[in-house]
CSV table of C-alpha atoms and ligand atoms in Angstrom, one decimal:
chain,number,residue,atom,x,y,z
A,64,UNK,CA,176.6,152.5,116.0
A,65,UNK,CA,175.2,155.8,116.9
A,66,UNK,CA,172.2,154.1,118.5
A,67,UNK,CA,173.6,150.8,119.7
A,68,UNK,CA,173.6,151.8,123.3
A,69,UNK,CA,169.9,152.8,123.2
A,70,UNK,CA,167.0,150.4,123.7
A,71,UNK,CA,165.0,150.1,120.5
A,72,UNK,CA,162.3,147.8,119.0
A,73,UNK,CA,162.3,147.5,115.3
A,74,UNK,CA,158.9,148.4,113.8
A,75,UNK,CA,160.2,149.5,110.4
A,76,UNK,CA,162.2,146.9,108.6
A,77,UNK,CA,163.0,149.0,105.5
A,78,UNK,CA,163.6,152.6,104.5
A,79,UNK,CA,160.4,154.4,103.5
A,80,UNK,CA,160.3,155.3,99.7
A,81,UNK,CA,162.0,158.5,98.4
A,82,UNK,CA,160.2,159.1,95.2
A,83,UNK,CA,160.1,161.7,92.4
A,84,UNK,CA,157.1,164.0,92.0
A,85,UNK,CA,157.4,163.9,88.2
A,86,UNK,CA,154.0,165.1,87.1
A,87,UNK,CA,153.8,167.9,89.7
A,88,UNK,CA,157.3,168.8,88.7
A,89,UNK,CA,156.4,169.1,85.0
A,90,UNK,CA,153.5,171.3,86.0
A,91,UNK,CA,155.9,173.6,87.8
A,92,UNK,CA,158.7,173.4,85.2
A,93,UNK,CA,161.1,171.4,87.5
A,94,UNK,CA,162.6,168.0,87.4
A,95,UNK,CA,163.9,167.9,90.9
A,96,UNK,CA,160.9,167.5,93.2
A,97,UNK,CA,160.7,164.6,95.6
A,98,UNK,CA,158.6,163.1,98.3
A,99,UNK,CA,159.8,161.1,101.3
A,100,UNK,CA,156.9,158.8,102.0
A,101,UNK,CA,156.7,158.3,105.8
A,102,UNK,CA,153.0,157.7,105.2
A,103,UNK,CA,154.0,154.4,103.6
A,104,UNK,CA,154.9,152.0,106.4
A,105,UNK,CA,153.8,148.4,106.9
A,106,UNK,CA,152.5,149.1,110.4
A,107,UNK,CA,149.1,150.6,111.3
A,108,UNK,CA,148.7,152.9,108.3
A,109,UNK,CA,152.1,154.5,108.9
A,110,UNK,CA,153.3,157.9,110.0
A,111,UNK,CA,156.1,159.7,111.8
A,112,UNK,CA,155.2,158.3,115.2
A,113,UNK,CA,156.3,154.8,114.2
A,114,UNK,CA,159.9,156.0,114.2
A,115,UNK,CA,159.5,157.5,117.7
A,116,UNK,CA,157.8,154.4,119.0
A,117,UNK,CA,160.8,152.3,118.2
A,118,UNK,CA,162.6,154.2,120.9
A,119,UNK,CA,159.7,154.8,123.3
A,120,UNK,CA,158.7,151.2,123.3
A,121,UNK,CA,162.4,150.1,123.5
A,122,UNK,CA,162.6,152.1,126.7
A,123,UNK,CA,159.3,150.8,127.9
A,124,UNK,CA,160.4,147.1,127.5
A,125,UNK,CA,163.7,147.9,129.1
A,126,UNK,CA,161.9,149.2,132.1
A,127,UNK,CA,159.7,146.1,132.2
A,128,UNK,CA,156.5,147.9,131.3
A,129,UNK,CA,153.4,145.7,130.9
A,130,UNK,CA,150.9,148.4,129.8
A,131,UNK,CA,151.4,151.2,127.4
A,132,UNK,CA,149.4,154.5,127.6
A,133,UNK,CA,149.1,157.2,124.9
A,134,UNK,CA,147.0,160.3,125.0
A,135,UNK,CA,145.6,162.7,122.4
A,136,UNK,CA,142.4,163.7,120.5
A,137,UNK,CA,140.4,160.9,118.9
A,138,UNK,CA,142.0,161.9,115.6
A,139,UNK,CA,145.5,161.5,117.1
A,140,UNK,CA,148.0,159.7,114.9
A,141,UNK,CA,150.2,159.1,118.0
A,142,UNK,CA,147.3,157.1,119.6
A,143,UNK,CA,146.6,155.1,116.4
A,144,UNK,CA,150.3,154.1,115.9
A,145,UNK,CA,150.8,153.3,119.6
A,146,UNK,CA,147.8,151.0,119.4
A,147,UNK,CA,149.3,149.4,116.2
A,148,UNK,CA,152.8,148.9,117.7
A,149,UNK,CA,151.3,147.4,120.9
A,150,UNK,CA,149.2,145.0,118.8
A,151,UNK,CA,152.3,143.8,117.0
A,152,UNK,CA,154.3,143.5,120.2
A,153,UNK,CA,151.4,141.9,122.2
A,154,UNK,CA,151.4,144.7,124.8
A,155,UNK,CA,148.1,146.0,126.3
A,156,UNK,CA,147.4,149.5,125.2
A,157,UNK,CA,145.3,152.2,126.8
A,158,UNK,CA,144.4,155.4,124.9
A,159,UNK,CA,143.1,158.5,126.7
A,160,UNK,CA,141.2,161.0,124.5
A,161,UNK,CA,140.3,164.4,125.8
A,162,UNK,CA,136.9,164.4,124.1
A,163,UNK,CA,133.6,162.7,124.3
A,164,UNK,CA,133.1,159.4,122.5
A,165,UNK,CA,132.7,160.2,118.8
A,166,UNK,CA,129.7,158.5,117.1
A,167,UNK,CA,130.1,156.9,114.7
A,168,UNK,CA,133.7,155.9,115.1
A,169,UNK,CA,135.7,157.1,112.0
A,170,UNK,CA,139.2,157.7,110.8
A,171,UNK,CA,141.8,156.9,113.5
A,172,UNK,CA,139.3,156.2,116.3
A,173,UNK,CA,137.7,153.4,114.2
A,174,UNK,CA,141.2,151.9,113.5
A,175,UNK,CA,142.0,152.1,117.3
A,176,UNK,CA,139.0,150.0,118.1
A,177,UNK,CA,139.8,147.5,115.3
A,178,UNK,CA,143.2,147.0,116.9
A,179,UNK,CA,141.7,146.3,120.3
A,180,UNK,CA,143.0,149.3,122.2
A,181,UNK,CA,141.2,150.1,125.4
A,182,UNK,CA,139.9,153.7,125.0
A,183,UNK,CA,139.0,156.1,127.8
A,184,UNK,CA,137.3,159.5,127.1
A,185,UNK,CA,138.1,162.1,129.8
A,186,UNK,CA,135.8,164.8,128.3
A,187,UNK,CA,136.7,167.9,126.3
A,188,UNK,CA,139.5,169.1,128.7
A,189,UNK,CA,142.8,170.9,127.8
A,190,UNK,CA,146.1,169.1,127.5
A,191,UNK,CA,147.1,169.9,131.1
A,192,UNK,CA,144.0,168.3,132.5
A,193,UNK,CA,144.4,165.3,130.2
A,194,UNK,CA,148.0,164.9,131.5
A,195,UNK,CA,146.8,164.9,135.1
A,196,UNK,CA,144.2,162.3,134.2
A,197,UNK,CA,146.9,160.1,132.6
A,198,UNK,CA,149.2,160.5,135.7
A,199,UNK,CA,146.2,159.5,137.9
A,200,UNK,CA,145.5,156.5,135.7
A,201,UNK,CA,149.2,155.4,135.7
A,202,UNK,CA,149.2,155.8,139.5
A,203,UNK,CA,146.1,153.6,140.0
A,204,UNK,CA,147.6,150.9,137.6
A,205,UNK,CA,150.8,150.9,139.7
A,206,UNK,CA,148.7,150.5,142.9
A,207,UNK,CA,147.3,147.3,141.3
A,208,UNK,CA,150.8,146.0,140.7
A,209,UNK,CA,151.0,146.9,136.9
A,210,UNK,CA,153.9,148.7,135.2
A,211,UNK,CA,152.5,151.4,133.0
A,212,UNK,CA,154.6,153.4,130.5
A,213,UNK,CA,153.3,156.6,129.0
A,214,UNK,CA,154.7,157.3,125.5
A,215,UNK,CA,155.6,160.8,124.4
A,216,UNK,CA,159.0,161.9,125.9
A,217,UNK,CA,160.2,164.4,123.2
A,218,UNK,CA,163.9,163.6,123.2
A,219,UNK,CA,163.5,159.8,123.2
A,220,UNK,CA,160.9,160.2,120.4
A,221,UNK,CA,163.3,162.5,118.5
A,222,UNK,CA,165.9,159.7,118.3
A,223,UNK,CA,163.7,158.1,115.6
A,224,UNK,CA,164.2,161.1,113.4
A,225,UNK,CA,167.9,161.3,113.9
A,226,UNK,CA,167.9,157.8,112.4
A,227,UNK,CA,165.5,159.0,109.7
A,228,UNK,CA,167.9,161.8,108.7
A,229,UNK,CA,170.6,159.3,108.1
A,230,UNK,CA,168.3,157.0,106.2
A,231,UNK,CA,167.3,159.9,104.0
A,232,UNK,CA,170.9,161.0,103.4
A,233,UNK,CA,171.8,157.5,102.3
A,234,UNK,CA,168.9,157.4,99.9
A,235,UNK,CA,169.7,160.9,98.6
A,236,UNK,CA,173.2,159.9,97.8
A,237,UNK,CA,172.0,157.3,95.3
A,238,UNK,CA,169.8,159.7,93.4
A,239,UNK,CA,170.9,161.0,90.0
A,240,UNK,CA,170.4,164.6,91.2
A,241,UNK,CA,171.1,166.3,94.5
A,242,UNK,CA,168.3,167.0,97.0
A,243,UNK,CA,169.1,170.0,99.2
A,244,UNK,CA,165.8,171.4,100.5
A,245,UNK,CA,163.6,169.4,102.8
A,246,UNK,CA,160.1,170.6,103.9
A,247,UNK,CA,158.5,169.3,107.1
A,248,UNK,CA,155.8,170.4,109.5
A,249,UNK,CA,156.8,172.4,112.6
A,250,UNK,CA,154.7,171.3,115.5
A,251,UNK,CA,155.7,170.0,119.0
A,252,UNK,CA,159.3,169.4,118.0
A,253,UNK,CA,160.5,165.8,118.3
A,254,UNK,CA,160.4,165.1,114.5
A,255,UNK,CA,161.9,168.5,113.6
A,256,UNK,CA,164.6,168.4,116.3
A,257,UNK,CA,165.6,164.8,115.4
A,258,UNK,CA,165.9,165.7,111.7
A,259,UNK,CA,167.8,168.9,112.4
A,260,UNK,CA,170.2,167.1,114.7
A,261,UNK,CA,170.7,164.2,112.3
A,262,UNK,CA,171.1,166.4,109.2
A,263,UNK,CA,173.6,168.7,110.9
A,264,UNK,CA,175.7,165.7,111.9
A,265,UNK,CA,176.3,165.5,108.1
A,266,UNK,CA,177.4,169.2,107.6
A,267,UNK,CA,175.5,171.6,105.5
A,268,UNK,CA,174.4,169.5,102.5
A,269,UNK,CA,170.8,169.7,103.6
A,270,UNK,CA,168.5,172.6,104.6
A,271,UNK,CA,165.4,172.0,106.7
A,272,UNK,CA,162.4,174.2,105.9
A,273,UNK,CA,160.0,173.9,108.8
A,274,UNK,CA,156.4,175.1,108.1
A,275,UNK,CA,154.5,175.9,111.3
A,276,UNK,CA,151.2,174.0,111.8
A,277,UNK,CA,150.8,175.0,115.4
A,278,UNK,CA,153.1,177.5,117.1
A,279,UNK,CA,154.7,180.9,116.5
A,280,UNK,CA,158.5,180.8,116.0
A,281,UNK,CA,159.6,181.8,119.6
A,282,UNK,CA,157.4,179.1,121.1
A,283,UNK,CA,158.6,176.5,118.6
A,284,UNK,CA,162.2,177.1,119.5
A,285,UNK,CA,161.4,176.9,123.2
A,286,UNK,CA,160.2,173.4,122.5
A,287,UNK,CA,162.8,172.4,120.0
A,288,UNK,CA,166.1,173.7,121.5
A,289,UNK,CA,166.0,171.6,124.7
A,290,UNK,CA,165.4,168.5,122.6
A,291,UNK,CA,168.5,169.3,120.6
A,292,UNK,CA,170.5,169.6,123.8
A,293,UNK,CA,169.2,166.3,125.2
A,294,UNK,CA,169.9,164.5,121.9
A,295,UNK,CA,173.5,165.5,122.3
A,296,UNK,CA,173.6,163.9,125.7
A,297,UNK,CA,171.7,160.8,124.7
A,298,UNK,CA,173.8,160.1,121.6
A,299,UNK,CA,177.1,161.4,123.0
A,300,UNK,CA,177.9,163.3,119.9
A,301,UNK,CA,177.7,166.9,118.7
A,302,UNK,CA,176.8,168.0,115.2
A,303,UNK,CA,179.5,169.3,113.0
A,304,UNK,CA,177.5,172.4,112.4
A,305,UNK,CA,175.1,174.5,114.5
A,306,UNK,CA,171.6,173.0,113.6
A,307,UNK,CA,170.3,176.6,113.4
A,308,UNK,CA,172.5,177.1,110.4
A,309,UNK,CA,170.5,174.6,108.3
A,310,UNK,CA,167.0,175.6,109.5
A,311,UNK,CA,164.4,178.1,108.4
A,312,UNK,CA,161.0,178.5,110.1
A,313,UNK,CA,157.9,179.7,108.4
A,314,UNK,CA,154.9,181.0,110.4
A,315,UNK,CA,152.9,182.4,107.5
A,316,UNK,CA,151.1,179.2,106.3
A,317,UNK,CA,149.5,178.3,109.6
A,318,UNK,CA,146.3,180.3,109.1
A,319,UNK,CA,143.9,180.6,112.0
A,320,UNK,CA,145.6,177.8,114.0
A,321,UNK,CA,146.3,174.2,114.7
A,322,UNK,CA,144.1,171.8,112.7
A,323,UNK,CA,142.2,174.8,111.2
A,324,UNK,CA,142.6,174.7,107.4
A,325,UNK,CA,143.4,177.6,105.1
A,326,UNK,CA,142.0,177.8,101.6
A,327,UNK,CA,145.4,177.4,100.1
A,328,UNK,CA,146.3,174.3,102.1
A,329,UNK,CA,143.0,172.7,100.8
A,330,UNK,CA,144.1,173.7,97.3
A,331,UNK,CA,147.5,172.0,97.9
A,332,UNK,CA,145.7,168.8,99.0
A,333,UNK,CA,143.7,168.8,95.7
A,334,UNK,CA,146.8,169.6,93.7
A,335,UNK,CA,148.9,166.7,94.9
A,336,UNK,CA,146.0,164.3,94.7
A,337,UNK,CA,145.2,165.3,91.2
A,338,UNK,CA,148.8,165.4,90.0
A,339,UNK,CA,150.2,162.3,91.7
A,340,UNK,CA,147.5,160.3,93.4
A,341,UNK,CA,149.0,161.0,96.8
A,342,UNK,CA,146.7,162.1,99.7
A,343,UNK,CA,147.7,164.6,102.4
A,344,UNK,CA,145.6,165.4,105.5
A,345,UNK,CA,145.0,169.0,106.4
A,346,UNK,CA,146.4,169.3,109.9
A,347,UNK,CA,150.0,168.9,109.1
A,348,UNK,CA,151.2,168.0,105.6
A,349,UNK,CA,148.8,170.2,103.6
A,350,UNK,CA,150.2,173.3,105.1
A,351,UNK,CA,153.8,172.1,104.4
A,352,UNK,CA,153.0,171.5,100.8
A,353,UNK,CA,151.3,174.9,100.6
A,354,UNK,CA,154.5,176.5,101.9
A,355,UNK,CA,156.7,174.5,99.5
A,356,UNK,CA,154.6,175.4,96.5
A,357,UNK,CA,154.5,179.0,97.4
A,358,UNK,CA,158.3,179.2,97.7
A,359,UNK,CA,158.7,177.3,94.4
A,360,UNK,CA,156.3,179.8,92.7
A,361,UNK,CA,158.3,182.7,94.2
A,362,UNK,CA,161.5,181.0,92.7
A,363,UNK,CA,163.0,181.1,96.1
A,364,UNK,CA,164.5,177.6,95.6
A,365,UNK,CA,167.0,177.6,92.7
A,366,UNK,CA,166.5,174.8,90.1
A,367,UNK,CA,169.1,172.1,90.5
A,368,UNK,CA,169.1,172.3,94.3
A,369,UNK,CA,166.4,169.6,94.6
A,370,UNK,CA,163.3,170.0,96.8
A,371,UNK,CA,161.7,167.3,98.9
A,372,UNK,CA,158.4,167.2,100.8
A,373,UNK,CA,158.7,165.0,103.9
A,374,UNK,CA,155.3,163.4,104.2
A,375,UNK,CA,154.8,162.6,107.9
A,376,UNK,CA,151.6,160.5,107.3
A,377,UNK,CA,148.3,160.9,109.0
A,378,UNK,CA,146.2,160.0,106.0
A,379,UNK,CA,143.4,158.3,108.0
A,380,UNK,CA,142.6,161.7,109.5
A,381,UNK,CA,141.4,162.9,106.1
A,382,UNK,CA,138.3,160.8,106.5
A,383,UNK,CA,137.3,163.1,109.4
A,384,UNK,CA,138.1,166.3,107.4
A,385,UNK,CA,135.6,166.0,104.5
A,386,UNK,CA,133.5,168.9,105.7
A,387,UNK,CA,136.6,171.2,105.2
A,388,UNK,CA,136.4,170.5,101.4
A,389,UNK,CA,132.7,171.0,101.2
A,390,UNK,CA,132.8,174.6,99.8
A,391,UNK,CA,132.8,174.6,96.0
A,392,UNK,CA,136.1,175.1,94.3
A,393,UNK,CA,136.9,178.6,93.0
B,37,PLP,C1,152.5,164.2,115.3
B,37,PLP,C2,152.5,164.5,113.8
B,37,PLP,C3,153.3,165.5,113.4
B,37,PLP,C4,154.2,166.4,114.3
B,37,PLP,O1,155.2,165.8,114.8
B,37,PLP,P1,156.0,166.4,116.1
B,37,PLP,O2,157.2,165.6,116.2
B,37,PLP,O3,155.1,166.4,117.2
B,37,PLP,O4,156.3,167.8,115.7
B,37,PLP,C5,153.4,165.8,112.0
B,37,PLP,N1,152.7,165.0,111.1
B,37,PLP,C6,151.9,164.0,111.6
B,37,PLP,C7,151.1,163.3,110.5
B,37,PLP,C8,151.8,163.7,112.9
B,37,PLP,O5,151.0,162.8,113.3
């Protein structure tokens, strides 16, 4: 009902698994650790962008688009999942990478080629120059009579995570124990804003711990707040509580910067793999788990309140991150 007036294509037929982290929990002396597996989706290797693409491509089809464009680095999960959704929907997809062509293709860029996406490399320029390249590309396609749609609008993308928040709450209700604390990466904002908005529609039962993988706190809120406002307009509802009331931001697990690993995030990847057979990449989820483990070790999350890692996916990127693990273990 909340979304019935908004165009949406279904790419995810079922809820992603919410599973206990039993072995890791035993190691830490807790029985209330969970993981929300947004890395496990039937489409394209899965990941958070699938939820956003349901609304981006819904809007694209409503506008009569006949070509979909996504931009990012060759390792971008947005690009991979856009190519996957376009493959399934039979839409031509163009990917723009601000890099030279990697050789050999690996990780996401290999998958993009397998899915038949057309890939353009605009050289190692910044995001602004890449954006200008994309606009020029869209302009020239329009001049040829095509109808391009560029994915990425933050508020439209955030709708997918408002829906995800409700999906999670319904799953959490069926568990034998409560889950109160959710951990997620803090990056460009759509995922976080969507979750914050969706969870705060439900009151104060859940707390969202956002671990920065990219920006300092002030910059993050500059990105996130306008999305929250736009979600209110798009959905025509306002949350029962101020989303800020259920949010905590952590800047201290970022290390040297975006996509630059810290020793403790690499340890966190090893720990989850060794305890549970679950793989995290180092750009996003490794730092989130590092933050979650640190707070658990500090006993900052009372037993019985339930703690969940929200795995946003991106596992194929791990195959390009091997060199980060090359130094011997302490
Ligand atoms: C894009 C991405 C994020 C960040 O999502 P935002 O909504 O841009 O903050 C987190 N995890 C993975 C795996 C991603 O691909």
